[in-house]
Coordinates of C-alpha atoms in Angstrom, one line a residue:
M14 CA 14.3 18.2 -18.8
C15 CA 12.0 16.5 -21.3
L16 CA 8.8 17.6 -19.5
T17 CA 7.8 20.8 -17.9
S18 CA 9.7 21.0 -14.7
I19 CA 7.9 21.7 -11.4
E20 CA 9.9 24.1 -9.3
N21 CA 7.8 24.2 -6.2
Q22 CA 8.9 20.9 -4.6
G23 CA 7.1 21.9 -1.4
Q24 CA 3.8 21.8 -3.3
I25 CA 4.6 18.3 -4.4
L26 CA 5.3 17.2 -0.9
Q27 CA 2.1 18.8 0.2
L28 CA 0.1 16.9 -2.4
I29 CA 1.6 13.6 -1.3
T30 CA 0.4 14.2 2.2
Y31 CA -3.3 14.8 1.3
I32 CA -5.3 13.7 4.3
C33 CA -8.4 12.3 2.7
L34 CA -10.5 10.6 5.4
F35 CA -11.9 7.3 4.6
Y36 CA -15.3 7.9 3.1
S37 CA -18.3 6.1 4.4
T38 CA -21.0 6.6 1.8
V39 CA -24.5 5.2 1.5
D40 CA -23.5 2.5 -1.0
S41 CA -20.3 1.5 1.0
C42 CA -21.9 0.2 4.2
V43 CA -25.2 -0.2 6.0
G44 CA -25.2 0.0 9.8
N45 CA -22.4 0.1 12.3
N46 CA -22.9 -2.9 14.5
N47 CA -21.3 -6.4 14.3
N48 CA -24.5 -8.1 13.3
T49 CA -25.0 -5.9 10.3
V50 CA -24.4 -7.4 6.8
P51 CA -21.8 -5.1 5.2
V52 CA -23.1 -3.8 1.8
L53 CA -19.8 -3.2 0.0
P54 CA -19.4 -0.6 -2.8
Q55 CA -20.6 -2.0 -6.1
R56 CA -18.0 -3.5 -8.4
N57 CA -18.3 -0.6 -10.8
S58 CA -18.7 2.2 -8.3
L59 CA -16.0 4.8 -8.5
T60 CA -17.4 7.3 -5.9
L61 CA -14.7 8.4 -3.5
P62 CA -12.9 5.0 -3.9
C63 CA -9.8 5.4 -1.8
T64 CA -7.9 7.2 0.9
A65 CA -4.3 8.2 0.4
E66 CA -1.9 8.6 3.3
S67 CA 1.9 9.1 3.3
S68 CA 4.3 7.5 5.6
K69 CA 7.2 9.7 4.4
V70 CA 5.9 13.3 5.1
S71 CA 4.2 14.5 8.2
K72 CA 4.2 18.2 7.9
I73 CA 0.4 18.2 7.9
P74 CA -1.1 16.7 11.1
N75 CA -2.5 13.3 10.4
K76 CA -5.9 12.6 11.9
M77 CA -5.5 8.9 11.2
E78 CA -2.5 6.8 11.9
V79 CA -0.7 5.7 8.7
L80 CA -0.8 2.0 8.2
N81 CA 2.7 0.7 7.6
D82 CA 2.5 -3.1 7.7
P83 CA 0.8 -4.8 4.7
G84 CA 1.8 -8.2 6.2
S85 CA -0.2 -7.8 9.4
P86 CA -3.9 -9.0 9.7
E87 CA -4.6 -6.0 11.9
T88 CA -3.9 -3.7 9.0
Y89 CA -6.8 -5.1 7.0
K90 CA -9.1 -5.1 10.0
E91 CA -8.3 -1.4 10.5
I92 CA -9.0 -0.7 6.8
L93 CA -12.4 -2.3 7.1
K94 CA -13.2 -0.2 10.2
R95 CA -12.2 2.9 8.4
K96 CA -14.6 2.0 5.5
G97 CA -17.4 1.5 8.0
I98 CA -17.4 -2.3 7.8
N99 CA -17.6 -3.4 11.5
S100 CA -18.6 -7.0 11.3
Q101 CA -16.4 -9.2 13.4
V102 CA -13.4 -10.7 11.5
K103 CA -12.7 -14.4 12.1
E104 CA -9.5 -14.7 10.1
V105 CA -7.3 -12.7 7.7
Q106 CA -5.3 -14.9 5.3
I107 CA -2.3 -13.3 3.6
K108 CA -0.5 -15.1 0.8
I109 CA 2.2 -14.3 -1.8
P110 CA 0.8 -15.1 -5.3
S111 CA 2.8 -17.0 -7.9
L112 CA 3.3 -14.5 -10.6
V113 CA 6.3 -15.6 -12.6
G114 CA 7.7 -12.8 -14.7
D115 CA 5.5 -10.2 -13.1
Q116 CA 5.9 -7.7 -10.3
F117 CA 8.4 -5.5 -12.2
A118 CA 7.5 -2.5 -10.1
S119 CA 6.4 -4.0 -6.8
Q120 CA 5.7 -7.1 -4.9
C121 CA 2.2 -8.4 -4.4
K122 CA 0.0 -10.1 -1.8
V123 CA -3.4 -11.5 -1.9
V124 CA -5.6 -11.2 1.2
K125 CA -8.8 -12.9 2.1
V126 CA -10.9 -11.6 5.0
I127 CA -13.2 -14.2 6.6
F128 CA -16.0 -12.9 8.8
S129 CA -17.2 -14.7 12.0
D130 CA -20.7 -14.6 10.6
E131 CA -20.7 -17.4 8.1
N132 CA -23.6 -15.8 6.2
L133 CA -21.2 -13.0 5.1
P134 CA -19.1 -13.7 2.0
P135 CA -15.3 -13.2 2.4
L136 CA -13.6 -10.1 1.1
D137 CA -10.7 -10.6 -1.3
F138 CA -8.0 -7.9 -1.7
F139 CA -5.0 -7.6 -4.0
V140 CA -2.2 -5.6 -2.4
K141 CA 0.7 -3.9 -4.2
V142 CA 3.7 -3.4 -1.9
A143 CA 6.9 -1.4 -2.5
A144 CA 9.6 -3.7 -4.0
A145 CA 11.6 -5.7 -1.4
N146 CA 14.8 -4.7 -3.1
K147 CA 15.6 -1.5 -1.3
E148 CA 17.8 -0.1 -4.0
F149 CA 15.1 -0.6 -6.6
A150 CA 12.4 0.7 -4.2
D151 CA 14.4 3.9 -3.8
Q152 CA 14.6 4.3 -7.6
M153 CA 10.8 3.8 -7.8
S154 CA 10.4 6.5 -5.2
D155 CA 12.7 8.9 -7.1
V156 CA 10.1 8.9 -9.9
L157 CA 7.2 9.0 -7.5
M158 CA 5.5 5.9 -9.0
F159 CA 3.6 4.8 -5.8
E160 CA 2.8 8.4 -5.0
K161 CA 1.3 9.0 -8.4
E162 CA -1.0 6.0 -8.3
S163 CA -2.0 6.9 -4.8
L164 CA -2.8 10.4 -5.8
Y165 CA -4.8 9.3 -8.8
F166 CA -7.1 7.0 -6.8
S167 CA -7.5 9.2 -3.7
T168 CA -7.9 12.6 -5.1
L169 CA -7.8 13.0 -8.9
L170 CA -10.2 10.2 -9.9
P171 CA -12.9 11.3 -7.4
E172 CA -12.6 14.9 -8.6
I173 CA -12.9 13.9 -12.3
Q174 CA -15.9 11.8 -11.4
E175 CA -17.5 14.6 -9.6
F176 CA -17.0 16.9 -12.5
L177 CA -18.3 14.4 -15.0
E178 CA -21.4 13.7 -13.0
A179 CA -22.3 17.4 -13.2
Q180 CA -22.5 17.2 -17.0
P181 CA -26.0 16.6 -18.3
G182 CA -25.1 13.9 -20.8
Y183 CA -22.8 11.8 -18.6
D184 CA -24.0 8.2 -18.5
G185 CA -21.6 6.7 -16.0
F186 CA -19.1 5.5 -18.7
L187 CA -16.2 5.6 -16.1
K188 CA -17.7 2.5 -14.3
G189 CA -15.6 -0.5 -14.7
L190 CA -12.6 1.5 -15.9
V191 CA -10.2 0.8 -13.1
P192 CA -10.2 -1.4 -10.0
K193 CA -11.8 -0.3 -6.7
C194 CA -9.2 1.0 -4.2
Y195 CA -9.7 0.5 -0.5
Y196 CA -6.5 2.1 0.8
S197 CA -3.3 3.7 -0.6
S198 CA -0.1 5.2 0.7
D199 CA 3.4 5.5 -0.8
Q200 CA 4.2 2.1 0.7
F201 CA 1.3 -0.1 -0.3
I202 CA -2.1 0.1 -2.1
V203 CA -5.1 -2.2 -1.4
F204 CA -7.4 -3.0 -4.3
E205 CA -10.3 -5.4 -4.8
N206 CA -9.1 -8.7 -6.1
L207 CA -10.4 -8.7 -9.6
L208 CA -10.0 -12.5 -9.9
S209 CA -13.0 -12.8 -7.5
D210 CA -15.1 -11.1 -10.2
G211 CA -14.0 -13.4 -12.9
Y212 CA -11.4 -11.1 -14.4
V213 CA -8.4 -12.7 -16.0
M214 CA -5.1 -11.5 -17.6
L215 CA -4.6 -12.8 -21.1
N216 CA -1.4 -14.5 -22.1
K217 CA 1.2 -11.7 -22.3
I218 CA 2.7 -13.1 -25.5
D219 CA -0.5 -13.5 -27.4
R220 CA -1.5 -10.5 -29.6
H221 CA -4.9 -9.0 -29.6
D222 CA -7.3 -9.6 -32.4
L223 CA -9.7 -6.9 -33.7
H224 CA -12.5 -7.8 -31.2
T225 CA -10.2 -7.5 -28.2
T226 CA -8.4 -4.4 -29.6
K227 CA -11.8 -2.6 -29.9
L228 CA -12.5 -3.3 -26.3
V229 CA -9.2 -1.7 -25.2
L230 CA -9.5 1.3 -27.5
K231 CA -13.0 2.0 -26.1
Q232 CA -11.7 2.0 -22.6
L233 CA -8.8 4.2 -23.5
A234 CA -11.2 6.6 -25.2
R235 CA -13.2 6.8 -21.9
F236 CA -10.0 7.1 -19.8
H237 CA -8.6 9.9 -22.0
G238 CA -12.0 11.6 -22.7
G239 CA -12.8 12.2 -19.1
T240 CA -9.4 13.6 -18.3
I241 CA -9.2 15.7 -21.5
T242 CA -12.6 17.3 -20.7
F243 CA -11.7 17.8 -17.0
L244 CA -8.3 19.3 -17.8
Q245 CA -9.9 21.7 -20.3
S246 CA -12.5 22.8 -17.9
I247 CA -10.1 23.9 -15.2
G248 CA -7.3 25.0 -17.6
E249 CA -3.9 23.5 -18.1
E250 CA -2.1 26.0 -15.8
K251 CA -4.4 25.4 -12.9
F252 CA -4.2 21.6 -13.4
L253 CA -0.4 21.7 -13.4
N254 CA -0.4 23.8 -10.2
K255 CA -3.0 21.7 -8.4
Y256 CA -1.7 18.3 -9.6
S257 CA 2.0 19.1 -10.0
L258 CA 2.8 15.6 -8.8
V259 CA 1.2 14.1 -12.0
A260 CA 3.4 16.3 -14.2
S261 CA 6.7 15.8 -12.2
K262 CA 9.4 13.2 -12.7
S263 CA 7.6 11.2 -15.4
V264 CA 9.0 7.8 -16.2
W265 CA 9.1 9.2 -19.7
S266 CA 11.4 12.1 -18.8
E267 CA 15.2 12.2 -18.3
E268 CA 14.6 11.6 -14.6
G269 CA 12.8 8.4 -15.5
E270 CA 15.9 7.0 -17.1
I271 CA 16.9 5.4 -13.8
V272 CA 13.9 3.0 -14.2
N273 CA 12.7 3.2 -17.8
G274 CA 16.1 3.5 -19.5
T275 CA 16.9 -0.1 -18.8
W276 CA 13.7 -1.3 -20.4
T277 CA 14.5 0.6 -23.6
Q278 CA 18.1 -0.5 -23.6
N279 CA 17.1 -4.2 -23.2
A280 CA 15.0 -3.9 -26.3
V281 CA 17.8 -2.3 -28.3
D282 CA 20.6 -4.6 -27.0
G283 CA 18.4 -7.8 -27.4
A284 CA 17.6 -6.8 -31.0
I285 CA 21.2 -6.1 -31.8
K286 CA 22.3 -9.4 -30.3
I287 CA 19.7 -11.3 -32.4
L288 CA 20.3 -9.5 -35.7
S289 CA 24.1 -9.9 -35.3
S290 CA 23.9 -13.6 -34.4
K291 CA 21.2 -14.6 -36.9
P292 CA 21.3 -12.3 -40.0
T293 CA 18.3 -12.7 -42.3
L294 CA 17.0 -10.9 -45.4
G295 CA 16.9 -7.2 -44.6
S296 CA 18.4 -7.5 -41.1
D297 CA 21.4 -5.3 -42.0
K298 CA 19.2 -2.2 -42.3
A299 CA 17.4 -3.0 -39.1
L300 CA 20.7 -3.6 -37.3
N301 CA 22.1 -0.3 -38.4
F302 CA 18.9 1.5 -37.1
F303 CA 19.2 -0.2 -33.7
K304 CA 22.9 0.7 -33.4
K305 CA 21.9 4.4 -33.4
F306 CA 20.3 3.8 -30.0
E307 CA 23.1 1.6 -28.6
K308 CA 24.1 4.1 -25.9
R309 CA 21.4 5.6 -23.7
G310 CA 18.7 5.3 -26.4
F311 CA 16.0 6.1 -24.0
L312 CA 17.0 9.8 -23.9
R313 CA 16.4 10.0 -27.6
L314 CA 12.8 9.1 -27.0
C315 CA 12.2 11.7 -24.4
S316 CA 11.6 14.5 -26.9
Q317 CA 8.4 12.7 -28.0
Y318 CA 6.9 13.3 -24.6
R319 CA 7.6 17.0 -24.2
Y320 CA 4.4 19.1 -23.8
D321 CA 5.5 21.4 -26.7
N322 CA 5.7 18.4 -29.0
Q323 CA 2.1 17.3 -29.1
A324 CA -0.4 18.0 -31.9
C325 CA -3.4 16.8 -29.7
S326 CA -4.7 18.2 -26.4
L327 CA -3.0 17.1 -23.3
S328 CA -4.5 14.1 -21.5
I329 CA -3.6 11.9 -18.5
N330 CA -2.0 8.9 -20.1
H331 CA -1.8 5.5 -18.4
G332 CA 1.8 5.2 -19.7
D333 CA 2.2 1.4 -19.8
V334 CA -0.8 -0.1 -21.7
W335 CA 0.0 -3.7 -22.6
N336 CA -1.3 -7.2 -21.8
G337 CA 0.2 -7.2 -18.3
N338 CA -1.7 -4.1 -17.3
L339 CA -5.1 -5.1 -18.7
M340 CA -7.7 -7.5 -17.3
F341 CA -10.7 -9.0 -19.1
Q342 CA -13.9 -10.7 -18.3
R343 CA -14.8 -13.4 -20.8
N344 CA -18.2 -14.3 -22.2
T345 CA -19.2 -17.5 -20.5
E346 CA -20.4 -19.0 -23.8
T347 CA -18.1 -17.7 -26.5
K348 CA -15.1 -17.4 -24.1
K349 CA -14.2 -14.1 -25.9
P350 CA -13.3 -11.1 -23.8
E351 CA -16.3 -8.8 -23.3
T352 CA -15.2 -6.2 -20.8
C353 CA -11.8 -4.7 -20.1
L354 CA -10.2 -2.9 -17.2
L355 CA -7.0 -0.9 -16.8
I356 CA -4.7 -1.7 -13.9
D357 CA -1.3 -0.4 -12.5
L358 CA -1.5 3.4 -12.9
Q359 CA 1.9 4.1 -11.4
T360 CA 3.2 5.4 -14.7
I361 CA 0.6 8.1 -15.4
H362 CA 1.8 11.2 -17.2
L363 CA 0.6 14.1 -19.3
G364 CA 0.8 14.2 -23.0
S365 CA -1.0 13.4 -26.3
P366 CA -3.4 10.4 -26.0
A367 CA -1.5 9.1 -29.0
L368 CA 1.3 8.1 -26.6
D369 CA -0.9 5.5 -25.0
L370 CA -2.1 4.3 -28.4
V371 CA 1.5 3.9 -29.7
F372 CA 2.5 1.9 -26.7
Y373 CA -0.6 -0.4 -26.8
I374 CA -1.0 -0.9 -30.6
F375 CA 2.7 -1.8 -31.0
G376 CA 3.0 -3.8 -27.8
A377 CA -0.1 -5.8 -27.8
V378 CA -2.0 -5.8 -31.1
D379 CA -1.6 -8.5 -33.8
S380 CA 1.2 -7.3 -36.2
E381 CA -0.8 -8.1 -39.3
L382 CA -3.8 -6.2 -38.0
R383 CA -1.7 -3.3 -37.0
W384 CA 0.2 -3.0 -40.3
K385 CA -2.9 -3.2 -42.4
Q386 CA -5.4 -1.4 -40.3
W387 CA -3.5 1.0 -37.9
R388 CA -5.4 4.0 -39.4
S389 CA -8.7 2.3 -39.0
L390 CA -7.9 1.4 -35.4
L391 CA -7.1 5.1 -34.7
R392 CA -10.4 6.0 -36.3
I393 CA -12.3 3.6 -34.0
Y394 CA -10.6 5.2 -31.0
Y395 CA -11.2 8.8 -32.3
D396 CA -14.9 8.1 -32.9
D397 CA -15.2 6.7 -29.4
L398 CA -13.3 9.6 -27.9
E399 CA -15.4 12.1 -29.8
D400 CA -18.6 10.4 -28.6
V401 CA -17.4 10.7 -25.0
V402 CA -16.3 14.4 -25.2
T403 CA -19.0 15.8 -27.5
Q404 CA -22.1 13.6 -27.1
K405 CA -21.8 12.5 -23.5
L406 CA -20.1 15.6 -22.0
G407 CA -21.3 18.3 -24.4
K408 CA -17.8 19.7 -24.9
K409 CA -15.7 20.3 -28.0
L410 CA -12.8 18.0 -28.9
K411 CA -10.1 20.4 -29.8
F412 CA -8.0 18.3 -32.1
S413 CA -8.8 16.5 -35.3
F414 CA -8.4 12.9 -36.4
E415 CA -5.4 14.0 -38.5
D416 CA -3.8 15.5 -35.5
L417 CA -4.1 12.2 -33.8
V418 CA -2.6 10.4 -36.8
S419 CA 0.2 12.9 -36.9
D420 CA 1.1 12.3 -33.2
F421 CA 0.8 8.5 -33.6
C422 CA 3.1 8.4 -36.6
S423 CA 5.7 10.8 -35.3
K424 CA 5.9 9.1 -31.9
S425 CA 5.8 5.5 -33.2
E426 CA 9.4 4.9 -32.4
T427 CA 8.6 4.3 -28.7
G428 CA 6.0 1.7 -29.6
F429 CA 8.5 0.0 -32.0
F430 CA 11.1 -0.4 -29.3
F431 CA 8.8 -1.7 -26.7
G432 CA 7.2 -3.9 -29.3
M433 CA 10.5 -5.9 -29.1
Y434 CA 9.2 -7.3 -25.8
A435 CA 6.3 -8.9 -27.7
I436 CA 8.8 -10.6 -30.0
F437 CA 11.4 -11.9 -27.5
G438 CA 11.3 -9.9 -24.2
F439 CA 8.2 -11.2 -22.5
E440 CA 9.1 -14.7 -23.5
A441 CA 12.5 -14.3 -21.8
L442 CA 11.0 -12.7 -18.7
S443 CA 8.4 -15.5 -18.3
D444 CA 11.3 -17.8 -17.7
A445 CA 13.1 -15.4 -15.3
G446 CA 11.3 -15.5 -12.0
D447 CA 11.0 -12.5 -9.7
V448 CA 14.2 -10.6 -10.9
V449 CA 13.2 -7.3 -9.3
N450 CA 12.7 -8.6 -5.7
S451 CA 15.5 -11.2 -5.7
G452 CA 18.2 -9.0 -4.4
G453 CA 21.1 -7.1 -6.1
N454 CA 20.7 -4.5 -8.8
A455 CA 17.2 -5.1 -10.1
M456 CA 17.7 -3.4 -13.4
E457 CA 20.9 -5.4 -13.9
N458 CA 19.1 -8.6 -13.0
L459 CA 16.5 -7.8 -15.6
S460 CA 19.1 -7.3 -18.4
I461 CA 21.0 -10.4 -17.4
A462 CA 17.8 -12.5 -17.5
I463 CA 17.0 -11.4 -21.0
S464 CA 20.5 -11.7 -22.3
S465 CA 20.9 -15.2 -20.7
Y466 CA 17.6 -16.4 -22.2
L467 CA 18.6 -15.3 -25.7
D468 CA 22.0 -17.1 -25.3
K469 CA 20.1 -20.2 -24.3
V470 CA 17.6 -20.2 -27.2
M471 CA 19.5 -18.5 -30.0
E472 CA 20.2 -21.6 -32.0
Q473 CA 16.6 -22.7 -31.7
K474 CA 14.7 -19.5 -32.1
G475 CA 17.2 -16.8 -33.2
T476 CA 16.3 -16.9 -36.9
I477 CA 12.6 -16.7 -36.1
F478 CA 13.2 -13.7 -33.8
S479 CA 15.4 -12.1 -36.4
E480 CA 12.7 -12.4 -39.1
K481 CA 10.1 -10.9 -36.8
I482 CA 12.3 -8.0 -35.9
V483 CA 13.0 -7.2 -39.6
R484 CA 9.3 -7.4 -40.3
A485 CA 8.5 -5.1 -37.3
Y486 CA 11.2 -2.6 -38.5
E487 CA 9.6 -2.5 -42.0
E488 CA 6.2 -2.0 -40.5
F489 CA 7.5 0.8 -38.3
L490 CA 9.0 2.6 -41.3
D491 CA 5.7 2.4 -43.1
I492 CA 3.6 3.6 -40.1
S493 CA 6.0 6.4 -39.2
A494 CA 5.6 7.6 -42.8
G495 CA 1.8 7.3 -42.7
K496 CA 1.6 4.2 -44.9
S497 CA 0.0 0.8 -44.5
I498 CA 0.1 -2.4 -46.5

């Protein structure tokens, strides 16, 4: 086991079956008759945002029937009723969005609820549904990915918010951090549709400049700062007992190899294929390095995620911070991103906050910026984190900037490997279609899609890919040694 094991499996099952009744707060609705205009929770309100229900375990009596059909209009009518929105519904439109190269952990639906009263604006939902491929859905369930995201929105986030609101200096910095959740279970989760609020996803291949990177680092500082303070306040042992589901079966543990191992191996195998086919200056050294990870390389990375291998305090990590899990609002005049929001929290895990930073900075930030200014970027993050923990929450940050640097450098291997997707992987998958939900072995489909794409473009792009991989390798060597250019 790479992470602390959780022996009490009954406790995990009990957590999954939390029966949190849908909350009807003052800011979520006004009135209960069909003629009342529903006043929905504000875009940035995180107060008791979601109800979790489990369709798998029923040891605890359920006061509300679990909703099992995300394809039925009646499901969304019932969700509205449970949220205290009783206006008559005229129509529920359910569509499958066109997301080429996305949906690696689920399938998605977009839902529009149109009310009979034409004066009421429609409600737009984005719905995450368990993968259609049963074999892959079972693998996802094995590492509790839907369960973890459901627990986060239904139980953990509201408790963190309640704790933070009791701190004298808290200024509401959690607002706008994650999407608002209307319903969650281990089968599907209903969120607000962020596109309706002007949020967009940036091109997954484009790297972030300094301006955009600062936005993301500030959000990560808020995300980590709130959880670090909350975890310290109740104690790590109590947290691990109460939220054992968060600590169990991480996608970054040996159990996670069934899902995450293929992602690592695709990066390794793709790089080996490119460097072998199109050798360039310095490619021999990079090739020899990748060959060390040729067989089950993911397991070699697991040690970086053990609790006893962290210089920094434990935090809840997002686990998968890259362009595909970030959404931005642009300034209407400059068109530059001005706000940022984290999505897809199915990979949350405990560990040093540097683990999220490694994944993001290697996977999404401009390579020149990263190589020259990685230490400055960490300083920007640390200063924001210190502001959250000490200034806003009045607590002590129990690790130094150098501790953060130490964790970042020693764990940069993970970022380097997943940075291969920014070089060739995302480009390959953008041409692949919905490989996860198309039938057969989903992980095998993923590997075939990347390998086939590289075969197709090797003559045209292989040398460019090879040069970028060599440069990334040299950069990785410098950063892991604490150097910059």
